[in-house]
Amino acid sequence: MTSVAVLSGDGIGPEIVHQAMRVLDAVNTQHKLGIETAEHAFGGAAYDAHGTPLPDATLAACRNANAILLGSVGGPKYDEAPRELRPERGLLRLRAELDLFANLRPAMLFPELANASSLKPELVAGLDMMILRELTSGLYFGEPRGIEVRKGVRTGFNTMVYSEPEIERIAIRGFEIAMQRSRRLCSVDKMNVLEVSELWREVVERVGQAYPEVELSHMYVDNAAMQLVRAPKQFDVIVTGNIFGDILSDAAAMLTGSIGMLPSASLDSNGKGMYEPIHGSAPDIAGQGIANPLATILSVSMMLRYSLRQPGAADAINAAVSSVLSQGLRCQDIAGDADTQNITVVNTSAMGDAVLNALKASA
Ligand code: IPM
Ligand code: MG
């Protein structure tokens, strides 16, 4: 028995997870995977119902599951909540409690969507890169942190901290991913200013000695941001820390036309993982039934590949998504200049229907 914990969360989360679950149910039956799913309260919805974004029962269920499927969390409604109880804190705590330190954020351009990118099509055609973001340390988790009065002045502070073992394990993941791809790894840091980056670079270099086939390069984060929008195809795998990865992965996602297309995986050292779209809860369009469910559907595919070891079912979902795009179906976020092409703009559930139909047609 394989179990998947499902956390729909907030905003568009429930709408997109609903479609992703239909797809998971379909491949579960088609490929006889024996997967059981159960929903649990998480994020703002859990704060409303239980007074905490991560109830103990949800954490326990996630610990016991083989994988976790997450929609999205947060929304303006919770800006007033105590900082410790905000939905985002629940997400950070879940990542930390489950030691999901390796965050894989692919940025790949579906050929059909070259016009949806904010960059010229020739700069992004064929783009297929992977950002590996360290997810359970660095600036997000470093102590001390807080807001306090120092010599009569209110002062906010956080600490960017990485230990050698933390750098080592994410670097190893980076080299291993590079070995499976084009054997190029770019480590992004801010070594010219930060001591934490000095150690980062030293450890990445040392780990690299065990991977002589991988061509390792280093780049400062400000330059990396510029290069991403100047010539993104120079990158294959990027490995970087928590805050730099947060920022660069949003930029990389936008290169592909829509953040609404991209899945992600957050893995521990045993292959257990949490899978979620890269985009957020999009409170501005929540409840309208127009959100793009494809990033969440592709997150199910990543889950089947990385945690549940069902590459056949994962490939089937990817093929179904490609087929739907080549039929000209788009949610509004990736519609681009819809009337100049053979494009039909569809809503969330119609997109789910189309993926299901494509799955059936290929079975
Ligand atoms: C992400 C998000 C989260 C992060 C937020 C929601 C806490 O931006 O997954 O990239 O900053 O890690
Ligand atoms: Mg982010």
JSON list of N, CA and C in Angstrom, two decimals, residues 82-139:
[
{"chain": "A", "resi": 82, "resn": "PRO", "atom": "N", "xyz": [-0.87, 36.20, 14.01]},
{"chain": "A", "resi": 82, "resn": "PRO", "atom": "CA", "xyz": [0.46, 36.23, 14.65]},
{"chain": "A", "resi": 82, "resn": "PRO", "atom": "C", "xyz": [1.49, 35.56, 13.73]},
{"chain": "A", "resi": 83, "resn": "ARG", "atom": "N", "xyz": [2.68, 36.13, 13.64]},
{"chain": "A", "resi": 83, "resn": "ARG", "atom": "CA", "xyz": [3.67, 35.65, 12.68]},
{"chain": "A", "resi": 83, "resn": "ARG", "atom": "C", "xyz": [3.88, 34.14, 12.76]},
{"chain": "A", "resi": 84, "resn": "GLU", "atom": "N", "xyz": [3.92, 33.61, 13.99]},
{"chain": "A", "resi": 84, "resn": "GLU", "atom": "CA", "xyz": [4.18, 32.18, 14.19]},
{"chain": "A", "resi": 84, "resn": "GLU", "atom": "C", "xyz": [3.06, 31.30, 13.63]},
{"chain": "A", "resi": 85, "resn": "LEU", "atom": "N", "xyz": [1.89, 31.91, 13.42]},
{"chain": "A", "resi": 85, "resn": "LEU", "atom": "CA", "xyz": [0.73, 31.11, 13.01]},
{"chain": "A", "resi": 85, "resn": "LEU", "atom": "C", "xyz": [0.32, 31.38, 11.57]},
{"chain": "A", "resi": 86, "resn": "ARG", "atom": "N", "xyz": [1.13, 32.14, 10.85]},
{"chain": "A", "resi": 86, "resn": "ARG", "atom": "CA", "xyz": [0.79, 32.41, 9.45]},
{"chain": "A", "resi": 86, "resn": "ARG", "atom": "C", "xyz": [0.94, 31.12, 8.63]},
{"chain": "A", "resi": 87, "resn": "PRO", "atom": "N", "xyz": [0.14, 31.00, 7.57]},
{"chain": "A", "resi": 87, "resn": "PRO", "atom": "CA", "xyz": [0.18, 29.79, 6.75]},
{"chain": "A", "resi": 87, "resn": "PRO", "atom": "C", "xyz": [1.60, 29.45, 6.27]},
{"chain": "A", "resi": 88, "resn": "GLU", "atom": "N", "xyz": [2.38, 30.48, 5.89]},
{"chain": "A", "resi": 88, "resn": "GLU", "atom": "CA", "xyz": [3.74, 30.24, 5.38]},
{"chain": "A", "resi": 88, "resn": "GLU", "atom": "C", "xyz": [4.61, 29.55, 6.42]},
{"chain": "A", "resi": 89, "resn": "ARG", "atom": "N", "xyz": [4.39, 29.90, 7.69]},
{"chain": "A", "resi": 89, "resn": "ARG", "atom": "CA", "xyz": [5.17, 29.27, 8.75]},
{"chain": "A", "resi": 89, "resn": "ARG", "atom": "C", "xyz": [4.86, 27.78, 8.85]},
{"chain": "A", "resi": 90, "resn": "GLY", "atom": "N", "xyz": [3.59, 27.44, 8.58]},
{"chain": "A", "resi": 90, "resn": "GLY", "atom": "CA", "xyz": [3.21, 26.03, 8.58]},
{"chain": "A", "resi": 90, "resn": "GLY", "atom": "C", "xyz": [3.97, 25.28, 7.50]},
{"chain": "A", "resi": 91, "resn": "LEU", "atom": "N", "xyz": [4.10, 25.91, 6.34]},
{"chain": "A", "resi": 91, "resn": "LEU", "atom": "CA", "xyz": [4.83, 25.29, 5.23]},
{"chain": "A", "resi": 91, "resn": "LEU", "atom": "C", "xyz": [6.30, 25.12, 5.58]},
{"chain": "A", "resi": 92, "resn": "LEU", "atom": "N", "xyz": [6.90, 26.17, 6.15]},
{"chain": "A", "resi": 92, "resn": "LEU", "atom": "CA", "xyz": [8.31, 26.11, 6.50]},
{"chain": "A", "resi": 92, "resn": "LEU", "atom": "C", "xyz": [8.54, 25.03, 7.56]},
{"chain": "A", "resi": 93, "resn": "ARG", "atom": "N", "xyz": [7.59, 24.94, 8.51]},
{"chain": "A", "resi": 93, "resn": "ARG", "atom": "CA", "xyz": [7.77, 23.96, 9.57]},
{"chain": "A", "resi": 93, "resn": "ARG", "atom": "C", "xyz": [7.64, 22.54, 9.01]},
{"chain": "A", "resi": 94, "resn": "LEU", "atom": "N", "xyz": [6.71, 22.34, 8.09]},
{"chain": "A", "resi": 94, "resn": "LEU", "atom": "CA", "xyz": [6.54, 21.02, 7.48]},
{"chain": "A", "resi": 94, "resn": "LEU", "atom": "C", "xyz": [7.82, 20.62, 6.72]},
{"chain": "A", "resi": 95, "resn": "ARG", "atom": "N", "xyz": [8.38, 21.57, 5.95]},
{"chain": "A", "resi": 95, "resn": "ARG", "atom": "CA", "xyz": [9.63, 21.29, 5.25]},
{"chain": "A", "resi": 95, "resn": "ARG", "atom": "C", "xyz": [10.72, 20.88, 6.24]},
{"chain": "A", "resi": 96, "resn": "ALA", "atom": "N", "xyz": [10.80, 21.62, 7.35]},
{"chain": "A", "resi": 96, "resn": "ALA", "atom": "CA", "xyz": [11.87, 21.37, 8.33]},
{"chain": "A", "resi": 96, "resn": "ALA", "atom": "C", "xyz": [11.64, 20.07, 9.09]},
{"chain": "A", "resi": 97, "resn": "GLU", "atom": "N", "xyz": [10.40, 19.85, 9.54]},
{"chain": "A", "resi": 97, "resn": "GLU", "atom": "CA", "xyz": [10.10, 18.64, 10.33]},
{"chain": "A", "resi": 97, "resn": "GLU", "atom": "C", "xyz": [10.37, 17.38, 9.52]},
{"chain": "A", "resi": 98, "resn": "LEU", "atom": "N", "xyz": [10.10, 17.43, 8.23]},
{"chain": "A", "resi": 98, "resn": "LEU", "atom": "CA", "xyz": [10.30, 16.24, 7.39]},
{"chain": "A", "resi": 98, "resn": "LEU", "atom": "C", "xyz": [11.68, 16.23, 6.74]},
{"chain": "A", "resi": 99, "resn": "ASP", "atom": "N", "xyz": [12.48, 17.24, 7.05]},
{"chain": "A", "resi": 99, "resn": "ASP", "atom": "CA", "xyz": [13.85, 17.32, 6.53]},
{"chain": "A", "resi": 99, "resn": "ASP", "atom": "C", "xyz": [13.88, 17.29, 4.99]},
{"chain": "A", "resi": 100, "resn": "LEU", "atom": "N", "xyz": [12.97, 18.04, 4.39]},
{"chain": "A", "resi": 100, "resn": "LEU", "atom": "CA", "xyz": [12.86, 18.06, 2.93]},
{"chain": "A", "resi": 100, "resn": "LEU", "atom": "C", "xyz": [13.84, 19.10, 2.38]},
{"chain": "A", "resi": 101, "resn": "PHE", "atom": "N", "xyz": [15.11, 18.76, 2.42]},
{"chain": "A", "resi": 101, "resn": "PHE", "atom": "CA", "xyz": [16.14, 19.78, 2.18]},
{"chain": "A", "resi": 101, "resn": "PHE", "atom": "C", "xyz": [16.43, 20.03, 0.70]},
{"chain": "A", "resi": 102, "resn": "ALA", "atom": "N", "xyz": [16.04, 19.11, -0.16]},
{"chain": "A", "resi": 102, "resn": "ALA", "atom": "CA", "xyz": [16.42, 19.23, -1.58]},
{"chain": "A", "resi": 102, "resn": "ALA", "atom": "C", "xyz": [15.21, 19.60, -2.42]},
{"chain": "A", "resi": 103, "resn": "ASN", "atom": "N", "xyz": [15.16, 20.84, -2.85]},
{"chain": "A", "resi": 103, "resn": "ASN", "atom": "CA", "xyz": [14.01, 21.35, -3.58]},
{"chain": "A", "resi": 103, "resn": "ASN", "atom": "C", "xyz": [14.35, 21.44, -5.07]},
{"chain": "A", "resi": 104, "resn": "LEU", "atom": "N", "xyz": [13.70, 20.59, -5.86]},
{"chain": "A", "resi": 104, "resn": "LEU", "atom": "CA", "xyz": [13.94, 20.57, -7.30]},
{"chain": "A", "resi": 104, "resn": "LEU", "atom": "C", "xyz": [12.90, 21.45, -8.00]},
{"chain": "A", "resi": 105, "resn": "ARG", "atom": "N", "xyz": [13.37, 22.46, -8.69]},
{"chain": "A", "resi": 105, "resn": "ARG", "atom": "CA", "xyz": [12.45, 23.35, -9.40]},
{"chain": "A", "resi": 105, "resn": "ARG", "atom": "C", "xyz": [12.83, 23.41, -10.88]},
{"chain": "A", "resi": 106, "resn": "PRO", "atom": "N", "xyz": [12.24, 22.55, -11.67]},
{"chain": "A", "resi": 106, "resn": "PRO", "atom": "CA", "xyz": [12.54, 22.58, -13.10]},
{"chain": "A", "resi": 106, "resn": "PRO", "atom": "C", "xyz": [11.94, 23.82, -13.74]},
{"chain": "A", "resi": 107, "resn": "ALA", "atom": "N", "xyz": [12.62, 24.36, -14.72]},
{"chain": "A", "resi": 107, "resn": "ALA", "atom": "CA", "xyz": [12.04, 25.42, -15.55]},
{"chain": "A", "resi": 107, "resn": "ALA", "atom": "C", "xyz": [12.20, 24.95, -16.97]},
{"chain": "A", "resi": 108, "resn": "MET", "atom": "N", "xyz": [11.13, 24.44, -17.53]},
{"chain": "A", "resi": 108, "resn": "MET", "atom": "CA", "xyz": [11.22, 23.97, -18.91]},
{"chain": "A", "resi": 108, "resn": "MET", "atom": "C", "xyz": [10.10, 24.61, -19.73]},
{"chain": "A", "resi": 109, "resn": "LEU", "atom": "N", "xyz": [10.44, 24.88, -20.96]},
{"chain": "A", "resi": 109, "resn": "LEU", "atom": "CA", "xyz": [9.49, 25.54, -21.84]},
{"chain": "A", "resi": 109, "resn": "LEU", "atom": "C", "xyz": [8.79, 24.51, -22.70]},
{"chain": "A", "resi": 110, "resn": "PHE", "atom": "N", "xyz": [7.48, 24.45, -22.57]},
{"chain": "A", "resi": 110, "resn": "PHE", "atom": "CA", "xyz": [6.74, 23.61, -23.50]},
{"chain": "A", "resi": 110, "resn": "PHE", "atom": "C", "xyz": [6.77, 24.34, -24.85]},
{"chain": "A", "resi": 111, "resn": "PRO", "atom": "N", "xyz": [7.17, 23.65, -25.92]},
{"chain": "A", "resi": 111, "resn": "PRO", "atom": "CA", "xyz": [7.34, 24.32, -27.21]},
{"chain": "A", "resi": 111, "resn": "PRO", "atom": "C", "xyz": [6.11, 25.14, -27.60]},
{"chain": "A", "resi": 112, "resn": "GLU", "atom": "N", "xyz": [4.92, 24.64, -27.24]},
{"chain": "A", "resi": 112, "resn": "GLU", "atom": "CA", "xyz": [3.69, 25.33, -27.62]},
{"chain": "A", "resi": 112, "resn": "GLU", "atom": "C", "xyz": [3.55, 26.70, -26.95]},
{"chain": "A", "resi": 113, "resn": "LEU", "atom": "N", "xyz": [4.34, 26.92, -25.87]},
{"chain": "A", "resi": 113, "resn": "LEU", "atom": "CA", "xyz": [4.14, 28.14, -25.08]},
{"chain": "A", "resi": 113, "resn": "LEU", "atom": "C", "xyz": [5.22, 29.19, -25.28]},
{"chain": "A", "resi": 114, "resn": "ALA", "atom": "N", "xyz": [6.04, 29.02, -26.33]},
{"chain": "A", "resi": 114, "resn": "ALA", "atom": "CA", "xyz": [7.16, 29.94, -26.53]},
{"chain": "A", "resi": 114, "resn": "ALA", "atom": "C", "xyz": [6.70, 31.40, -26.58]},
{"chain": "A", "resi": 115, "resn": "ASN", "atom": "N", "xyz": [5.46, 31.62, -27.04]},
{"chain": "A", "resi": 115, "resn": "ASN", "atom": "CA", "xyz": [4.97, 33.00, -27.14]},
{"chain": "A", "resi": 115, "resn": "ASN", "atom": "C", "xyz": [4.47, 33.56, -25.81]},
{"chain": "A", "resi": 116, "resn": "ALA", "atom": "N", "xyz": [4.30, 32.69, -24.82]},
{"chain": "A", "resi": 116, "resn": "ALA", "atom": "CA", "xyz": [3.80, 33.16, -23.53]},
{"chain": "A", "resi": 116, "resn": "ALA", "atom": "C", "xyz": [4.93, 33.73, -22.67]},
{"chain": "A", "resi": 117, "resn": "SER", "atom": "N", "xyz": [6.17, 33.47, -23.05]},
{"chain": "A", "resi": 117, "resn": "SER", "atom": "CA", "xyz": [7.30, 33.98, -22.27]},
{"chain": "A", "resi": 117, "resn": "SER", "atom": "C", "xyz": [7.42, 35.48, -22.45]},
{"chain": "A", "resi": 118, "resn": "SER", "atom": "N", "xyz": [7.94, 36.13, -21.41]},
{"chain": "A", "resi": 118, "resn": "SER", "atom": "CA", "xyz": [8.17, 37.57, -21.53]},
{"chain": "A", "resi": 118, "resn": "SER", "atom": "C", "xyz": [9.47, 37.85, -22.28]},
{"chain": "A", "resi": 119, "resn": "LEU", "atom": "N", "xyz": [10.26, 36.80, -22.55]},
{"chain": "A", "resi": 119, "resn": "LEU", "atom": "CA", "xyz": [11.47, 36.98, -23.36]},
{"chain": "A", "resi": 119, "resn": "LEU", "atom": "C", "xyz": [11.17, 36.60, -24.82]},
{"chain": "A", "resi": 120, "resn": "LYS", "atom": "N", "xyz": [12.06, 37.03, -25.71]},
{"chain": "A", "resi": 120, "resn": "LYS", "atom": "CA", "xyz": [11.89, 36.69, -27.12]},
{"chain": "A", "resi": 120, "resn": "LYS", "atom": "C", "xyz": [11.95, 35.17, -27.29]},
{"chain": "A", "resi": 121, "resn": "PRO", "atom": "N", "xyz": [11.08, 34.63, -28.16]},
{"chain": "A", "resi": 121, "resn": "PRO", "atom": "CA", "xyz": [11.02, 33.18, -28.33]},
{"chain": "A", "resi": 121, "resn": "PRO", "atom": "C", "xyz": [12.39, 32.54, -28.56]},
{"chain": "A", "resi": 122, "resn": "GLU", "atom": "N", "xyz": [13.28, 33.20, -29.36]},
{"chain": "A", "resi": 122, "resn": "GLU", "atom": "CA", "xyz": [14.56, 32.55, -29.66]},
{"chain": "A", "resi": 122, "resn": "GLU", "atom": "C", "xyz": [15.46, 32.44, -28.42]},
{"chain": "A", "resi": 123, "resn": "LEU", "atom": "N", "xyz": [15.24, 33.30, -27.43]},
{"chain": "A", "resi": 123, "resn": "LEU", "atom": "CA", "xyz": [16.06, 33.21, -26.21]},
{"chain": "A", "resi": 123, "resn": "LEU", "atom": "C", "xyz": [15.63, 32.04, -25.32]},
{"chain": "A", "resi": 124, "resn": "VAL", "atom": "N", "xyz": [14.37, 31.62, -25.44]},
{"chain": "A", "resi": 124, "resn": "VAL", "atom": "CA", "xyz": [13.85, 30.60, -24.53]},
{"chain": "A", "resi": 124, "resn": "VAL", "atom": "C", "xyz": [13.49, 29.28, -25.21]},
{"chain": "A", "resi": 125, "resn": "ALA", "atom": "N", "xyz": [13.49, 29.26, -26.56]},
{"chain": "A", "resi": 125, "resn": "ALA", "atom": "CA", "xyz": [13.12, 28.02, -27.25]},
{"chain": "A", "resi": 125, "resn": "ALA", "atom": "C", "xyz": [13.99, 26.87, -26.75]},
{"chain": "A", "resi": 126, "resn": "GLY", "atom": "N", "xyz": [13.37, 25.79, -26.34]},
{"chain": "A", "resi": 126, "resn": "GLY", "atom": "CA", "xyz": [14.12, 24.62, -25.89]},
{"chain": "A", "resi": 126, "resn": "GLY", "atom": "C", "xyz": [14.66, 24.73, -24.46]},
{"chain": "A", "resi": 127, "resn": "LEU", "atom": "N", "xyz": [14.32, 25.78, -23.76]},
{"chain": "A", "resi": 127, "resn": "LEU", "atom": "CA", "xyz": [14.84, 25.94, -22.39]},
{"chain": "A", "resi": 127, "resn": "LEU", "atom": "C", "xyz": [14.42, 24.76, -21.52]},
{"chain": "A", "resi": 128, "resn": "ASP", "atom": "N", "xyz": [15.38, 24.20, -20.80]},
{"chain": "A", "resi": 128, "resn": "ASP", "atom": "CA", "xyz": [15.10, 23.07, -19.91]},
{"chain": "A", "resi": 128, "resn": "ASP", "atom": "C", "xyz": [16.18, 23.07, -18.86]},
{"chain": "A", "resi": 129, "resn": "MET", "atom": "N", "xyz": [15.91, 23.74, -17.75]},
{"chain": "A", "resi": 129, "resn": "MET", "atom": "CA", "xyz": [16.91, 23.81, -16.69]},
{"chain": "A", "resi": 129, "resn": "MET", "atom": "C", "xyz": [16.31, 23.37, -15.36]},
{"chain": "A", "resi": 130, "resn": "MET", "atom": "N", "xyz": [17.19, 23.14, -14.40]},
{"chain": "A", "resi": 130, "resn": "MET", "atom": "CA", "xyz": [16.73, 22.68, -13.09]},
{"chain": "A", "resi": 130, "resn": "MET", "atom": "C", "xyz": [17.41, 23.52, -12.03]},
{"chain": "A", "resi": 131, "resn": "ILE", "atom": "N", "xyz": [16.61, 24.14, -11.18]},
{"chain": "A", "resi": 131, "resn": "ILE", "atom": "CA", "xyz": [17.18, 24.83, -10.03]},
{"chain": "A", "resi": 131, "resn": "ILE", "atom": "C", "xyz": [17.03, 23.92, -8.82]},
{"chain": "A", "resi": 132, "resn": "LEU", "atom": "N", "xyz": [18.16, 23.65, -8.18]},
{"chain": "A", "resi": 132, "resn": "LEU", "atom": "CA", "xyz": [18.14, 22.86, -6.95]},
{"chain": "A", "resi": 132, "resn": "LEU", "atom": "C", "xyz": [18.37, 23.84, -5.80]},
{"chain": "A", "resi": 133, "resn": "ARG", "atom": "N", "xyz": [17.33, 24.01, -5.00]},
{"chain": "A", "resi": 133, "resn": "ARG", "atom": "CA", "xyz": [17.34, 24.98, -3.91]},
{"chain": "A", "resi": 133, "resn": "ARG", "atom": "C", "xyz": [17.43, 24.27, -2.57]},
{"chain": "A", "resi": 134, "resn": "GLU", "atom": "N", "xyz": [18.37, 24.68, -1.74]},
{"chain": "A", "resi": 134, "resn": "GLU", "atom": "CA", "xyz": [18.42, 24.14, -0.37]},
{"chain": "A", "resi": 134, "resn": "GLU", "atom": "C", "xyz": [17.20, 24.70, 0.35]},
{"chain": "A", "resi": 135, "resn": "LEU", "atom": "N", "xyz": [16.48, 23.85, 1.09]},
{"chain": "A", "resi": 135, "resn": "LEU", "atom": "CA", "xyz": [15.15, 24.27, 1.55]},
{"chain": "A", "resi": 135, "resn": "LEU", "atom": "C", "xyz": [14.95, 24.30, 3.06]},
{"chain": "A", "resi": 136, "resn": "THR", "atom": "N", "xyz": [15.90, 23.81, 3.83]},
{"chain": "A", "resi": 136, "resn": "THR", "atom": "CA", "xyz": [15.61, 23.72, 5.27]},
{"chain": "A", "resi": 136, "resn": "THR", "atom": "C", "xyz": [16.64, 24.43, 6.14]},
{"chain": "A", "resi": 137, "resn": "SER", "atom": "N", "xyz": [17.43, 25.31, 5.53]},
{"chain": "A", "resi": 137, "resn": "SER", "atom": "CA", "xyz": [18.40, 26.05, 6.34]},
{"chain": "A", "resi": 137, "resn": "SER", "atom": "C", "xyz": [18.57, 27.45, 5.74]},
{"chain": "A", "resi": 138, "resn": "GLY", "atom": "N", "xyz": [19.74, 28.05, 5.95]},
{"chain": "A", "resi": 138, "resn": "GLY", "atom": "CA", "xyz": [19.99, 29.37, 5.38]},
{"chain": "A", "resi": 138, "resn": "GLY", "atom": "C", "xyz": [19.19, 30.46, 6.07]},
{"chain": "A", "resi": 139, "resn": "LEU", "atom": "N", "xyz": [18.98, 31.52, 5.35]},
{"chain": "A", "resi": 139, "resn": "LEU", "atom": "CA", "xyz": [18.35, 32.73, 5.92]},
{"chain": "A", "resi": 139, "resn": "LEU", "atom": "C", "xyz": [16.94, 32.46, 6.46]}
]
